[in-house]
XYZ file of C-alpha atoms in Angstrom:
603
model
C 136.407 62.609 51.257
C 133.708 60.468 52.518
C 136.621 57.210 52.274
C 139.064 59.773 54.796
C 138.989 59.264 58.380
C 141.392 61.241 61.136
C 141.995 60.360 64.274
C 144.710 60.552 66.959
C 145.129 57.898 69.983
C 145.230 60.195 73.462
C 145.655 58.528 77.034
C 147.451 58.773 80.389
C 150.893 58.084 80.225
C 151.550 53.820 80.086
C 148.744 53.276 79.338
C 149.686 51.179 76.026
C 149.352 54.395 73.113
C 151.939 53.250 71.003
C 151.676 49.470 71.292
C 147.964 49.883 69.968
C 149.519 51.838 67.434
C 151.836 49.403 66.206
C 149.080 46.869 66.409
C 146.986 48.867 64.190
C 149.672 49.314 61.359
C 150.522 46.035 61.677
C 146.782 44.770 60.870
C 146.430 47.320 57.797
C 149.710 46.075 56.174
C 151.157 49.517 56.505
C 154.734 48.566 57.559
C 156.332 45.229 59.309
C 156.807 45.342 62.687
C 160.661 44.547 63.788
C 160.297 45.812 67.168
C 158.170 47.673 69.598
C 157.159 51.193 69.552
C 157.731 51.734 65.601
C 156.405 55.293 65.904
C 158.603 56.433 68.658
C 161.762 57.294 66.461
C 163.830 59.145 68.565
C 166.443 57.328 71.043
C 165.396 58.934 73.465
C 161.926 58.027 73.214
C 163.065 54.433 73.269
C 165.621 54.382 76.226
C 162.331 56.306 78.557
C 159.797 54.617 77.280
C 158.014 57.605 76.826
C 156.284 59.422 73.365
C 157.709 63.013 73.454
C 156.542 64.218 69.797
C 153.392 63.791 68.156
C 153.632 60.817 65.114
C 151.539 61.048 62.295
C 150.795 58.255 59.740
C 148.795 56.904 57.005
C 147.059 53.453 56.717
C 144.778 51.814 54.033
C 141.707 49.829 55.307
C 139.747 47.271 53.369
C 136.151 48.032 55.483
C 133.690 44.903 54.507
C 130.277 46.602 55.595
C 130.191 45.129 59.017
C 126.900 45.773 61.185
C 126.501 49.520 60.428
C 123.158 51.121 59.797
C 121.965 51.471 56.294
C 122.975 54.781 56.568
C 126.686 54.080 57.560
C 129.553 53.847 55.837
C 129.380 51.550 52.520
C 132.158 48.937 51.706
C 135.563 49.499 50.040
C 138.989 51.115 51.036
C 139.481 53.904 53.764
C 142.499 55.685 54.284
C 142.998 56.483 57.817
C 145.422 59.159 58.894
C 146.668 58.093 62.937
C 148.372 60.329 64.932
C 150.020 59.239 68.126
C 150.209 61.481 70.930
C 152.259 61.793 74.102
C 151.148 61.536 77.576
C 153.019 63.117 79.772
C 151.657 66.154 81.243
C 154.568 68.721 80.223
C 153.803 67.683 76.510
C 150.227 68.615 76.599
C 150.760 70.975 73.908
C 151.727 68.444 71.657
C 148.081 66.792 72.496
C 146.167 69.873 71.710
C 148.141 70.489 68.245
C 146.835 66.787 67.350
C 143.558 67.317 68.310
C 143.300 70.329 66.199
C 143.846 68.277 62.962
C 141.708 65.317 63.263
C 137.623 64.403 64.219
C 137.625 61.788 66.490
C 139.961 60.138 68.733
C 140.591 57.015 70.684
C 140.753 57.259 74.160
C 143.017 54.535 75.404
C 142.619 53.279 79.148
C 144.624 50.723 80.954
C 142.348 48.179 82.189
C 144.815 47.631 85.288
C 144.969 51.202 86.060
C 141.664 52.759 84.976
C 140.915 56.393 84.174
C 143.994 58.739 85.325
C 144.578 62.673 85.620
C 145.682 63.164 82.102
C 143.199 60.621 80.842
C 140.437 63.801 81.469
C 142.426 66.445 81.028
C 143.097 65.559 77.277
C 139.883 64.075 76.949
C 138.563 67.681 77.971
C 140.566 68.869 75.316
C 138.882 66.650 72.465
C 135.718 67.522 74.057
C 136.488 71.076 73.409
C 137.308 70.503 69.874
C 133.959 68.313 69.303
C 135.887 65.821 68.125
C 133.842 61.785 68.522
C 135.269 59.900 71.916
C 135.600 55.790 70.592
C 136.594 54.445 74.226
C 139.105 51.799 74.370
C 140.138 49.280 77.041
C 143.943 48.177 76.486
C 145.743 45.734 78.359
C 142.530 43.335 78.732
C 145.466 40.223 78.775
C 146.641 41.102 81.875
C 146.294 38.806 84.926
C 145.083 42.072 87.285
C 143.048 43.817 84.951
C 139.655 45.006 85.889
C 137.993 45.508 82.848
C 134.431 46.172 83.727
C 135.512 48.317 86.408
C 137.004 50.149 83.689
C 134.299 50.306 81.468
C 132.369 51.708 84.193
C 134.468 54.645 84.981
C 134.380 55.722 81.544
C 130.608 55.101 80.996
C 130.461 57.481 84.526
C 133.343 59.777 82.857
C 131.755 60.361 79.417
C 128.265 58.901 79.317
C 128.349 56.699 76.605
C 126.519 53.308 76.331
C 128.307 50.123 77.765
C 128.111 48.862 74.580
C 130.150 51.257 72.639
C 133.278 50.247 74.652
C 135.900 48.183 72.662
C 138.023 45.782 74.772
C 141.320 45.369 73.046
C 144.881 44.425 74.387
C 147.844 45.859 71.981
C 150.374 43.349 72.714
C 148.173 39.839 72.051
C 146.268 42.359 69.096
C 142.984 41.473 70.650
C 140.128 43.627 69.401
C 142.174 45.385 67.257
C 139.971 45.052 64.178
C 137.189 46.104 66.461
C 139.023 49.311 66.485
C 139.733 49.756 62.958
C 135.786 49.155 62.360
C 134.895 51.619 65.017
C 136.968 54.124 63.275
C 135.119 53.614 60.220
C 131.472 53.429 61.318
C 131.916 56.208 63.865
C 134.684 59.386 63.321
C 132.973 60.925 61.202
C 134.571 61.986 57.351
C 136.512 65.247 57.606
C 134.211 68.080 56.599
C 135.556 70.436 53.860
C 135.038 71.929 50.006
C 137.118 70.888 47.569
C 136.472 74.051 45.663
C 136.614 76.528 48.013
C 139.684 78.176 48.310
C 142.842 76.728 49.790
C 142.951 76.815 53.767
C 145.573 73.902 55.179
C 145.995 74.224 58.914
C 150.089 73.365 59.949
C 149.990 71.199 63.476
C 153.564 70.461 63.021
C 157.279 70.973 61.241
C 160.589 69.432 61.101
C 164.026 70.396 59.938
C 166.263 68.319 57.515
C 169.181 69.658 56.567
C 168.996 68.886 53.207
C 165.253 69.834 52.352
C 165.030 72.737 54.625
C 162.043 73.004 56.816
C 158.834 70.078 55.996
C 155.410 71.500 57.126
C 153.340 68.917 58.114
C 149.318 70.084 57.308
C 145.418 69.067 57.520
C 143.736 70.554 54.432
C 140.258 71.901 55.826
C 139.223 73.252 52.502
C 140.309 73.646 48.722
C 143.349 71.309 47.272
C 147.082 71.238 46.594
C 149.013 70.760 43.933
C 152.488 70.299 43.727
C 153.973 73.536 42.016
C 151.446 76.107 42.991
C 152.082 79.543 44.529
C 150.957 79.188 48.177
C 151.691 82.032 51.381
C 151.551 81.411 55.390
C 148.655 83.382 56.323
C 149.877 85.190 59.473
C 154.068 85.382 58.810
C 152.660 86.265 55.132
C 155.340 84.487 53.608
C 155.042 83.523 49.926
C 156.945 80.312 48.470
C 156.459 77.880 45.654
C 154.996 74.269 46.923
C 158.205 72.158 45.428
C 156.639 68.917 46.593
C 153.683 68.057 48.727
C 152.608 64.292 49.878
C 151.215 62.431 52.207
C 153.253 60.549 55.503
C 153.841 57.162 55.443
C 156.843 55.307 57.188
C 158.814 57.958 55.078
C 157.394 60.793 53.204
C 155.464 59.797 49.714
C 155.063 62.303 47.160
C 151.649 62.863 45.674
C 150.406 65.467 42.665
C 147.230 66.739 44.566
C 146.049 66.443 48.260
C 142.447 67.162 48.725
C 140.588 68.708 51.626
C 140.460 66.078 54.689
C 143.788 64.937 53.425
C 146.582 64.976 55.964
C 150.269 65.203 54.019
C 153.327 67.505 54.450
C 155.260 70.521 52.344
C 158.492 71.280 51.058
C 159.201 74.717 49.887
C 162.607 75.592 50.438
C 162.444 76.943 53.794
C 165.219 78.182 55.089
C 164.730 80.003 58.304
C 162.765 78.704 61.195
C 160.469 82.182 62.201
C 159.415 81.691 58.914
C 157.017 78.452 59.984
C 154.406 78.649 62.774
C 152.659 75.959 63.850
C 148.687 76.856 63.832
C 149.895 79.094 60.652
C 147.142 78.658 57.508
C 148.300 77.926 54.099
C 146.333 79.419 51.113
C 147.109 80.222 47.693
C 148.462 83.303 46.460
C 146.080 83.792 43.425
C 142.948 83.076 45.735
C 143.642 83.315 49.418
C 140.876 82.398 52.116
C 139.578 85.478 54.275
C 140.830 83.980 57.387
C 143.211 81.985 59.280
C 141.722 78.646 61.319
C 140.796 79.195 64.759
C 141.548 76.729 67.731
C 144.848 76.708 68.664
C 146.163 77.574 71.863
C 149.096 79.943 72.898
C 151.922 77.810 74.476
C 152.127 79.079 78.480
C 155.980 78.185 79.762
C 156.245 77.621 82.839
C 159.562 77.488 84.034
C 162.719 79.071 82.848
C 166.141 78.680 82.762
C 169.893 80.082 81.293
C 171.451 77.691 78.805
C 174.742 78.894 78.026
C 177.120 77.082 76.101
C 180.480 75.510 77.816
C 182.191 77.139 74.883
C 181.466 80.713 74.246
C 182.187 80.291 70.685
C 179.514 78.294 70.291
C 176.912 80.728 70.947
C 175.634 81.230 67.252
C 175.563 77.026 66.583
C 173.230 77.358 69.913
C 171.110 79.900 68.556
C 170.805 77.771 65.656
C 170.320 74.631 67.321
C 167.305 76.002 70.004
C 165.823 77.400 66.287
C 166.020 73.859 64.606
C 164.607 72.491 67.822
C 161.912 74.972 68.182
C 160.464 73.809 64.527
C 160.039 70.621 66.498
C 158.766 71.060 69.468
C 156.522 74.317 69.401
C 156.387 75.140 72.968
C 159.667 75.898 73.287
C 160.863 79.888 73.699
C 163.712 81.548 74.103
C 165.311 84.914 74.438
C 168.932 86.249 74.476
C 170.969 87.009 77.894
C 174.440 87.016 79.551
C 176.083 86.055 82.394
C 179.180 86.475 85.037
C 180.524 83.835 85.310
C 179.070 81.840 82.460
C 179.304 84.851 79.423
C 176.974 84.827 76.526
C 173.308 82.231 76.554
C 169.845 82.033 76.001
C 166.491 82.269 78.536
C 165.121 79.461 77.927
C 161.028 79.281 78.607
C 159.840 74.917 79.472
C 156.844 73.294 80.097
C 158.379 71.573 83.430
C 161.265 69.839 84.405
C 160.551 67.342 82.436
C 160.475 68.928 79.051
C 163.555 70.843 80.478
C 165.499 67.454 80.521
C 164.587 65.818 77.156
C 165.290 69.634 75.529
C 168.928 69.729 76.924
C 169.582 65.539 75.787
C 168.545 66.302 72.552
C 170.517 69.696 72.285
C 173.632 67.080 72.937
C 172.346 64.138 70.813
C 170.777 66.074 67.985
C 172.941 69.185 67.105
C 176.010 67.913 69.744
C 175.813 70.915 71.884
C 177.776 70.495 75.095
C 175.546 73.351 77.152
C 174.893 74.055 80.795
C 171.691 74.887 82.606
C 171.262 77.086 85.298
C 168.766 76.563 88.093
C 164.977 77.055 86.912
C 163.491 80.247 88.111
C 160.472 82.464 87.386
C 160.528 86.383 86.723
C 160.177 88.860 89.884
C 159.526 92.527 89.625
C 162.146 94.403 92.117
C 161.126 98.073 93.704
C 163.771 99.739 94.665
C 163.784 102.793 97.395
C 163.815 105.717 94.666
C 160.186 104.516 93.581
C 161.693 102.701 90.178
C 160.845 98.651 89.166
C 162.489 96.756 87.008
C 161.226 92.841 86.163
C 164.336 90.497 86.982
C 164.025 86.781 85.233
C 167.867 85.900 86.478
C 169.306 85.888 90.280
C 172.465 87.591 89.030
C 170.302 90.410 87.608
C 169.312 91.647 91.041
C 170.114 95.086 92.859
C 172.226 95.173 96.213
C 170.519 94.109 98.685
C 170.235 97.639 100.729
C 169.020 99.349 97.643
C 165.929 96.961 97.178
C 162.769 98.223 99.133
C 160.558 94.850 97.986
C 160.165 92.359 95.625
C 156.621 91.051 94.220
C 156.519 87.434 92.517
C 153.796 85.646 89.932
C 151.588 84.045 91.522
C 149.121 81.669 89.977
C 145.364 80.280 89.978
C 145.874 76.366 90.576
C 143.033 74.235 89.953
C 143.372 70.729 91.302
C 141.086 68.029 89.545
C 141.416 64.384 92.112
C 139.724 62.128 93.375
C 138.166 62.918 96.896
C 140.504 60.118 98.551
C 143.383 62.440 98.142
C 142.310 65.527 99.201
C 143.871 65.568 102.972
C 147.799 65.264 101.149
C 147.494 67.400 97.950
C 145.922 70.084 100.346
C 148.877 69.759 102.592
C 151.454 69.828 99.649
C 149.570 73.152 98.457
C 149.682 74.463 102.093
C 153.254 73.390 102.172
C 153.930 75.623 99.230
C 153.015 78.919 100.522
C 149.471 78.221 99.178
C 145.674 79.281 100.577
C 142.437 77.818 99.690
C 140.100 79.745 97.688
C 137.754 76.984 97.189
C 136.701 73.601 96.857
C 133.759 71.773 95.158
C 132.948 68.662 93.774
C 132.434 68.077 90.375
C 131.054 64.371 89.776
C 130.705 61.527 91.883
C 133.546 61.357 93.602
C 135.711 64.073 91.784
C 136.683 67.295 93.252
C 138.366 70.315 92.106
C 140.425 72.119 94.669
C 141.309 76.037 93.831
C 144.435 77.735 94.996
C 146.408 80.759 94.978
C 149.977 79.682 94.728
C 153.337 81.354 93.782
C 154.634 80.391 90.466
C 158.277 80.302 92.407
C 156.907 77.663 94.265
C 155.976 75.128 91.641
C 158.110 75.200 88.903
C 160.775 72.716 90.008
C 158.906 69.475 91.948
C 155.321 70.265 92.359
C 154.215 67.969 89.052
C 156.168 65.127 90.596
C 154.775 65.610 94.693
C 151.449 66.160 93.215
C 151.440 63.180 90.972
C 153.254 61.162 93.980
C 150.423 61.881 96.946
C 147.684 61.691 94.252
C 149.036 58.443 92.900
C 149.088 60.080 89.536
C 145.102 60.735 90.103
C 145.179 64.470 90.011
C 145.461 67.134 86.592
C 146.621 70.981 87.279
C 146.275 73.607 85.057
C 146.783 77.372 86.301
C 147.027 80.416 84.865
C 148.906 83.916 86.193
C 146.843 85.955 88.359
C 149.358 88.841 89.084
C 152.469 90.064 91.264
C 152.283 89.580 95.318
C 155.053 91.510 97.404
C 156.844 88.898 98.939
C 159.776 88.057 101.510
C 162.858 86.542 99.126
C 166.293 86.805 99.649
C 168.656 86.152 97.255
C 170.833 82.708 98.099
C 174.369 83.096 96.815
C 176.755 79.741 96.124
C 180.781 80.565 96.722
C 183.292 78.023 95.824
C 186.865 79.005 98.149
C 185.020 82.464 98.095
C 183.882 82.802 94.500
C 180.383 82.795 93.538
C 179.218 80.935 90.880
C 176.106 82.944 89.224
C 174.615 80.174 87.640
C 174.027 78.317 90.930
C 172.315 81.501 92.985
C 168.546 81.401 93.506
C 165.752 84.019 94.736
C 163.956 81.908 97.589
C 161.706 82.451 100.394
C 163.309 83.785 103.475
C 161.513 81.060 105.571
C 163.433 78.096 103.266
C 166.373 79.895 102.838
C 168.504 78.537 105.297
C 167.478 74.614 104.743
C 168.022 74.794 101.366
C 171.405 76.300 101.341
C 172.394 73.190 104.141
C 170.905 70.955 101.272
C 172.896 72.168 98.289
C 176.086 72.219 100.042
C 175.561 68.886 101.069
C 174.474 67.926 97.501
C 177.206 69.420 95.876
C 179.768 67.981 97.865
C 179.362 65.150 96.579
C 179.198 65.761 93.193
C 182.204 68.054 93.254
C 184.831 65.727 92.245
C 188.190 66.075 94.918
C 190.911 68.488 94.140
C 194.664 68.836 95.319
C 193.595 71.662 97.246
C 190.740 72.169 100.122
C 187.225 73.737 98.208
C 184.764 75.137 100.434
C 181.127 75.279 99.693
C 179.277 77.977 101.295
C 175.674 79.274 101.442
C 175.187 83.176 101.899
C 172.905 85.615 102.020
C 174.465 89.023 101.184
C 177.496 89.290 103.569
C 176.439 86.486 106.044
C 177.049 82.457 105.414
C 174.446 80.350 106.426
C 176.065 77.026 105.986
C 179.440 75.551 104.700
C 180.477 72.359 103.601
C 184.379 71.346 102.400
C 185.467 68.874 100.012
C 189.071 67.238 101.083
C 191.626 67.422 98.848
C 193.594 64.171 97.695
C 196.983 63.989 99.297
C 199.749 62.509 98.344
C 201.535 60.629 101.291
C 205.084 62.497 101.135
C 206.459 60.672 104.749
C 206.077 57.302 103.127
C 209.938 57.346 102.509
C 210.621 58.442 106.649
C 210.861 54.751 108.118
C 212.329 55.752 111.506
C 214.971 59.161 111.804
C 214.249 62.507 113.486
C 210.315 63.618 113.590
C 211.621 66.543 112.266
C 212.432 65.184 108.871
C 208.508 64.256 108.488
C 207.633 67.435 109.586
C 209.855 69.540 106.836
C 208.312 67.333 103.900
C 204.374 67.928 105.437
C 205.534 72.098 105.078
C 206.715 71.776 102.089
C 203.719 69.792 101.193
C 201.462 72.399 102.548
C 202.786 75.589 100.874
C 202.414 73.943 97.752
C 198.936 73.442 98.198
C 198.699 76.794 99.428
C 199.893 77.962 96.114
C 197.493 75.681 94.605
C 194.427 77.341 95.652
C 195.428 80.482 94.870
C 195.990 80.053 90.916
C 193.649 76.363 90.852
C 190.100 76.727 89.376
C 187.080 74.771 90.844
C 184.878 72.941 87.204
C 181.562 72.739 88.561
C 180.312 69.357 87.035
C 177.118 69.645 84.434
C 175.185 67.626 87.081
C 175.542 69.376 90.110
C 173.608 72.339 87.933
C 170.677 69.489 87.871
C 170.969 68.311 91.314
C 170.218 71.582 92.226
C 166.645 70.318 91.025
C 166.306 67.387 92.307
C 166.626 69.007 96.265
C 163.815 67.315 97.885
């Protein structure tokens, strides 16, 4: 155990993760690099740019002794288990489930950027874990970096010597072997008994369709062998361990993993509520007394119908959003139906964000063709008899004269920025029906801003407006503080008269009419042109507060009339016209999949 060390890489998002990453394998001999980014696997990973999932790995690591203290670690071969973690705020779940399975971590900042909003808020979440902080300044080849600048603002942010600081650069592979020593001498070996009894902590799962469901586990104390009798501790499941390994490029099988060791499961696993990530594995014969601490609840934050465009597809999507949910764990969903749209799912996301990359890998993954409805948040709706009822879906709401009031979520923001940007992310919060409770400052020139805010209110572009006025130099976390009574009216979307459920929305009776102007205008354009007139119109209950119509595409019928009576023309333009009468009487308007996401992107 003493030869084991895990780690995981956290940062702000850009800030050159997975580069270092591939820098690091590359120097151990792990795998050949053919192009950048080796851990991000997924397309779409690779087309943003971005790391969605968590990637774990191992590497071997021929230490020579360096300049450690007598005391330190002693020459020969570590293994080194890596995970690489996203950075984008909605997948700060992801971060936390790393953190749980490793003792030290590398926190990566850009030396052109310096420290940034998720840069603390997941090195908070290390800190919380006691896990060792080995601080790393990438991109030291470029022409505007600011190195010492940098190292300053993480001596100031964590209060560690100057000379503990690595300066590396991931694409030149500069000071990478200063990182692989600092791993060594200073993340401490994974603390465990090999002969206690079994307790393996799951921080992550996949599907494959021909193995069933893979566990991925950090073994805190005891060992596994393949073939032994093992249970979850809280589903309280019991299977056999048919092969158990450790994670290379691809899965390698092993006969025993140790405690410290990091390595997967297969065991025939069928059904996805039969895995939990944060679950315990122990053995049947000799189970632990209790499950591992430290993991926290996921906390959705916006929600949203997905229905699929072909009713009969409704089991393969409750399949799918199962397979999915193995994968990425903060994803939750519940059963519902719809008008207009018939049988779906409630879907519960992290932000828009995590909204996005759910639906593009519902259609690249498991080739769902599904549509989203427009995000929303649940409202509790008293109606004049006395009774309540809690309403997560527009279309789910009373008449209008029966309802006496509606109260929505609202939430406890806390706003971590720099003091420069205190004036605009104060007047965004304002903006969004928010009021001060507080401010204070925290260090230097860091402040933390408190508000109470509706939940309405943020869930579809406050991330991006905060990050925008804060230059991406402010974190937000929140957490529910209770139901507020509240003016909403419910904002109703009719196509030649129709409405079309999916598009409704509660909103505040303040924004209600400039928002309806702004989707009619948006959707006009994305409507495609018909042979018939369509009108777009906003309402309210009985009264339309705006209206927008798409033209229909004519077919020029007098083109044949060169000269003759004007009455000739006029005969073929009624004939024309009762045709198109007709039209719009039987003809159907397809909303188009992204005019359900433009709704989101209203600014």
């Amino acid at each position: 155990m003493n030869n084991i060390r895990n780690f995981c890489i956290i940062a702000h998002i850009d800030h050159g993760k997975s580069t270092l990453a591939d820098r690091l394998l590359e120097r151990t001999n792990t795998i050949q690099i053919t192009e950048g980014q080796m851990l991000d696997d997924m397309d779409l990973e690779r087309e943003r740019g971005i790391t969605i999932k968590s990637h774990a790995i191992q590497m071997e690591y021929d230490y020579d002794g360096g300049v450690a203290a007598v005391d330190g670690p002693a020459k020969g071969r570590y293994v080194l288990n890596l995970i690489d973690t996203p950075g984008h705020v909605d997948f700060s779940y992801e971060v936390s489930r790393s953190i749980a399975a490793c003792e030290g971590a590398l926190l990566v900042v850009d030396a052109t950027q310096g420290v940034q909003a998720q840069t603390i808020s997941n090195l908070y979440m290390a800190i919380d874990q006691d896990l060792e902080i080995v601080p790393v300044v990438n991109k030291i080849d470029m022409p505007n970096a600011m190195p010492e600048e940098v190292a300053d603002e993480i001596v100031d942010l964590i209060g560690c010597d100057h000379e503990d600081i690595i300066f590396a650069s991931g694409k030149t592979g500069e000071g990478v072997d200063d990182v692989l020593r600092a791993v060594v001498e200073r993340i401490p070996s994974p603390k465990g008994d090999t002969e206690a009894p079994l307790q393996a902590l799951i921080f992550d799962s996949v599907f494959n369709s021909f193995r069933g469901i893979i566990a991925y586990f950090k073994i805190v104390n005891g060992k596994i062998s393949k073939g032994d009798k093992v249970k979850f501790f809280n589903t309280g499941m019991e299977y056999d361990a048919d092969e158990v390994g450790v994670l290379r490029m691809d899965m390698i099988p092993r006969q025993t993993l140790k405690a410290g060791e990091v390595g997967y499961i297969i065991s025939g696993i069928k059904d996805a509520k039969e895995v939990k990530v944060g679950d315990t594995i122990t053995h049947i014969a000799r189970p632990c007394d209790k499950a591992i601490e430290g993991f926290q609840e996921v906390k959705p934050m916006v929600f949203a119908g997905v229905y699929p465009i072909d009713p009969t597809d409704y089991e393969n999507l409750r399949a799918s959003l199962e397979k999915l949910q193995l994968n990425d764990a903060s994803l939750t969903f519940t059963p519902e139906s719809s008008v207009a749209l018939g049988f779906g799912f409630r879907c519960g996301f992290l932000g828009l964000l995590h909204m996005e990359i759910v639906q593009e890998r519902l259609d690249r993954e498991f080739n769902m063709d599904v549509i989203t409805t427009v995000p929303n948040v649940s409202y509790m709706v008293y109606d004049k008899q006395g009774g309540s009822k809690e309403v997560h879906n527009p279309s789910g709401l009373p008449e209008v004269t029966a309802i006496d009031h509606i109260e929505e979520p609202y939430i406890k923001a806390s706003v971590i920025t720099s003091a420069n940007y205190i004036g605009p992310i104060m007047k965004l919060c304002l903006d969004k029906r928010g009021e001060l409770i507080k401010q204070e400052y925290v260090s230097g020139n860091r402040i933390e801003l408190q508000f109470y805010l509706p939940l309405g209110e943020i869930v579809i572009d406050f991330y991006d407006k905060l990050k925008s006025v804060s230059k991406g130099y402010a974190s937000f976390d929140y957490h529910v503080c209770g139901y507020r009574p509240s003016r909403l009216v419910k904002l109703d979307i009719l196509l030649n008269g129709e409405p079309v459920d999916a598009l409704s929305t509660l909103t505040h009776q303040d924004n209600s009419v400039p928002f309806g102007r702004r989707m009619c205008e948006k959707l006009k354009e994305l409507i495609p042109r018909q042979q018939f007139d369509i009108a777009i119109q906003a309402a309210i209950g009985a009264k339309i507060i705006a209206r927008e119509t798409v033209k229909q595409v004519r077919k020029d019928v007098t083109a044949k009339c060169y000269g003759g009576d004007v009455s000739r023309k006029r005969k073929l333009l009624e004939k024309q016209k009762r045709g198109k009468k007709r039209m719009k009487q039987i003809g159907n308007v397809e909303v188009p999949q992204k005019a359900f996401l433009a709704v989101l992107k209203l600014d």
